[in-house]
Amino acid sequence: MLSSKRTLLTFFLAIAKIVHYEALLRHHDFFVKEASYTRLCKTKNILTVNGQFPGPTLNVYRGEVIYVKVHNNGRYNITIHWHGVKQPRNPWSDGPAYITQCPIQPGDSFDYKIIFSMEIGTIWWHAHSDWSRATVHGAIVVHHEPGTPYPFPKPHQEVPIILGEWWKQDIVQVLEEFVASGGPPRDSDAYTINGQPGDLYPCSSQDTFKLTVVSGKRYMLRMVNAALNEVLFFAIANHSLTAVGADGSYTKPLTKDYVVISPGQTLDCIFEANQVPPKGSYYMAARAYSRTNSIVSFDNTTTTGIVQYYNDSVSVNTAPLFPFLPHYNDTNAAFDFLGSLRSLDPTFYPLNEDKTQIFSTISINTFPCENSKCFGPNGTRLSASMNNISFQSPSIDILGAYYYHISGVFNTRFPNVPPLYFNFTDRDLPLFLQTPKQATQVKVIDYNSNVELVFQGTNLVAGLDHPMHLHGFNFYVVGWGFGNFDPKKDPLNYNLVDPPFRNTVLVPINGWATIRFRASNPGVWFMHCHLERHLTWGMDTVFIVKDGKRSEEHMLSPPHHMMRC
Ligand SMILES: *[C@@H]1O[C@H](CO)[C@@H](O)[C@H](O)[C@H]1NC(C)=O
Ligand SMILES: *[C@@H]1O[C@H](CO)[C@@H](O)[C@H](O)[C@H]1NC(C)=O
Ligand SMILES: *[C@@H]1O[C@H](CO)[C@@H](O)[C@H](O)[C@H]1NC(C)=O
Ligand SMILES: *[C@@H]1O[C@H](CO)[C@@H](O)[C@H](O)[C@H]1NC(C)=O
Ligand SMILES: *[C@@H]1O[C@H](CO)[C@@H](O)[C@H](O)[C@H]1NC(C)=O
Ligand SMILES: *[C@@H]1O[C@H](CO)[C@@H](O)[C@H](O)[C@H]1NC(C)=O
Ligand SMILES: *[C@@H]1O[C@H](CO)[C@@H](O)[C@H](O)[C@H]1NC(C)=O
Ligand SMILES: *[C@@H]1O[C@H](CO)[C@@H](O)[C@H](O)[C@H]1NC(C)=O
Ligand SMILES: [Cu+2]
């Protein structure tokens, strides 16, 4: 009797635990397949995960390990990257095609082991092959262990807000046309909020994303910029936003009327439903931040969603109020927000000692046209580089080549400094500087060394803001500024107290940014501009972080199902 009671109790405890974890499954299946979607009055097939656009949100606890089996039921090669997940010692499941794996071919599957560590809040997942990430993406929400409070008042509801970019054309065609032309890509036709363009676009008002709120409650927006090529401003009319997290790390609360989010970045923002009756309804809206010269065009449309109060009879027939958004080219507004984010983490360490220092230019470039039919400036073919090396994607993955000692795939000569110092941000630069070298060059880094990397934007071809993303790490953004980096003066102003801890830094147009991280994660880690067109053009490199001495400082062995190219 007693024993059966005890069994029963154990049983109920087990049930309670199962129920608690039910929503947070450790094994997931992602079926990559085409599905038909209608946007902007036009129906087309897009690549999706499980037929959903945006794809499913993964909910996990901090420090968990989960498995996602990706079944490629589509027509194209694909890989998935877990953006912002450090994957300690496990580059095998990081995802970028030909960097850490061969793509999953149609009909095949691959089981990703995703190792979470210190990430908290919102990060995301997306395809990392060709331009499939346009529609193959979704949020990852990393929750606290049960019972641990947030470092801010608990929101009433948490809502994913995934910002995307939509083309009427098939994205495979957009990419092919772009590569063939040598010019810039065709601009997108719309931005989207949770897959919907919103009612400023034709045929879209029916399905505009709506968030119904209760007066007096607090809401947390779990925001991802999944757009391919544009940094975005976002705001909600009459409601300020308080950022409390960025790129899977808490920030000191930062309250603004608008936020800025680059491709690759995530933000956790809280707003209060604080309007008094008649409460009305309010647009949330996003549009591009794109400052450049006339060579670069961009999609200047605006996507909207609606914040609607419960039980509000007044607003049903009145137009929602529109928020203030800074002008497209308002660099000061963009960096007023980005430059004010501060890390909350009290364990910050400044990484001052024994630094490996790298100074890398990031540039748009041109090649002479091979067939006199190129649409870059003056008939050239556009390109991009870091330290004048335009990264050439190999046909055997770099991780496999490194692990199995296959020579001829890459070399380790990525330079610590640019080949030439010039006035990087000058208005007029000589044309001979524009042509880069093409190569597959990586940077090898000792285990546990402190790395300091200064990105210097240049005004070659067109100065632009570049969101630079590093796999395998978050880094501290200790400084940034406009113009040329001054190695004597600028380090004196570094924030070595509470710099933001990010995985993607927006380097200001014709300016610089300095990041620091400890290379405590052995493996092969891609570093690239998260504007998809610049990634394709070669604004990329790879860090190989060597194994440490002890076995627990070694890269894990490849899983037995790892495919080889
Ligand atoms: C797909 O991946 C395989 C394996 O790497 C490769 O041989 C093939 O060329 C790829 N196909 C395309 C269309 O890129
Ligand atoms: C909302 O904001 C607009 C413009 O920013 C302002 O004119 C209006 O008074 C505000 N409405 C409320 C209800 O706060
Ligand atoms: C957007 O760009 C188009 C084409 O360049 C232009 O005609 C239009 O005026 C622009 N709209 C806005 C709101 O700037
Ligand atoms: C909406 O109004 C109904 C009826 O007055 C009330 O029962 C309900 O609680 C209200 N809902 C909210 C979310 O305020
Ligand atoms: C931004 O655009 C406005 C309107 O097109 C223009 O007047 C202004 O000079 C631009 N500012 C910068 C910094 O390019
Ligand atoms: C570099 O170029 C900028 C923009 O043309 C100019 O203002 C600055 O004076 C130049 N710096 C030097 C050192 O020549
Ligand atoms: C990049 O390298 C090419 C080829 O060596 C050279 O022509 C060009 O001037 C270099 N550009 C810069 C900015 O260093
Ligand atoms: C195009 O050619 C003209 C004339 O040679 C030159 O002034 C201009 O800088 C070139 N532009 C680019 C982006 O190469
Ligand atoms: Cu870029």
PDB file of C-alpha atoms and ligand atoms in Angstrom, residues 77 98 103 105, ligand 1:
ATOM      1  CA  ASN A  77      20.761  21.889 -51.362  1.00  0.00           C
ATOM      2  CA  TYR A  98      31.064  24.705 -47.387  1.00  0.00           C
ATOM      3  CA  PRO A 103      24.889  20.898 -47.887  1.00  0.00           C
ATOM      4  CA  GLN A 105      21.013  17.327 -50.741  1.00  0.00           C
TER       5      GLN A 105
HETATM    6  C1  LIG B   1      24.716  20.205 -53.765  1.00  0.00           C
HETATM    7  O1  LIG B   1      25.667  19.681 -52.880  1.00  0.00           O
HETATM    8  C2  LIG B   1      26.500  18.679 -53.447  1.00  0.00           C
HETATM    9  C3  LIG B   1      27.385  18.162 -52.324  1.00  0.00           C
HETATM   10  O2  LIG B   1      28.213  19.175 -51.892  1.00  0.00           O
HETATM   11  C4  LIG B   1      27.287  19.255 -54.613  1.00  0.00           C
HETATM   12  O3  LIG B   1      28.054  18.244 -55.196  1.00  0.00           O
HETATM   13  C5  LIG B   1      26.343  19.833 -55.626  1.00  0.00           C
HETATM   14  O4  LIG B   1      27.057  20.495 -56.639  1.00  0.00           O
HETATM   15  C6  LIG B   1      25.397  20.849 -54.960  1.00  0.00           C
HETATM   16  N1  LIG B   1      24.424  21.296 -55.911  1.00  0.00           N
HETATM   17  C7  LIG B   1      24.258  22.576 -56.203  1.00  0.00           C
HETATM   18  C8  LIG B   1      23.204  22.871 -57.195  1.00  0.00           C
HETATM   19  O5  LIG B   1      24.910  23.458 -55.677  1.00  0.00           O
END
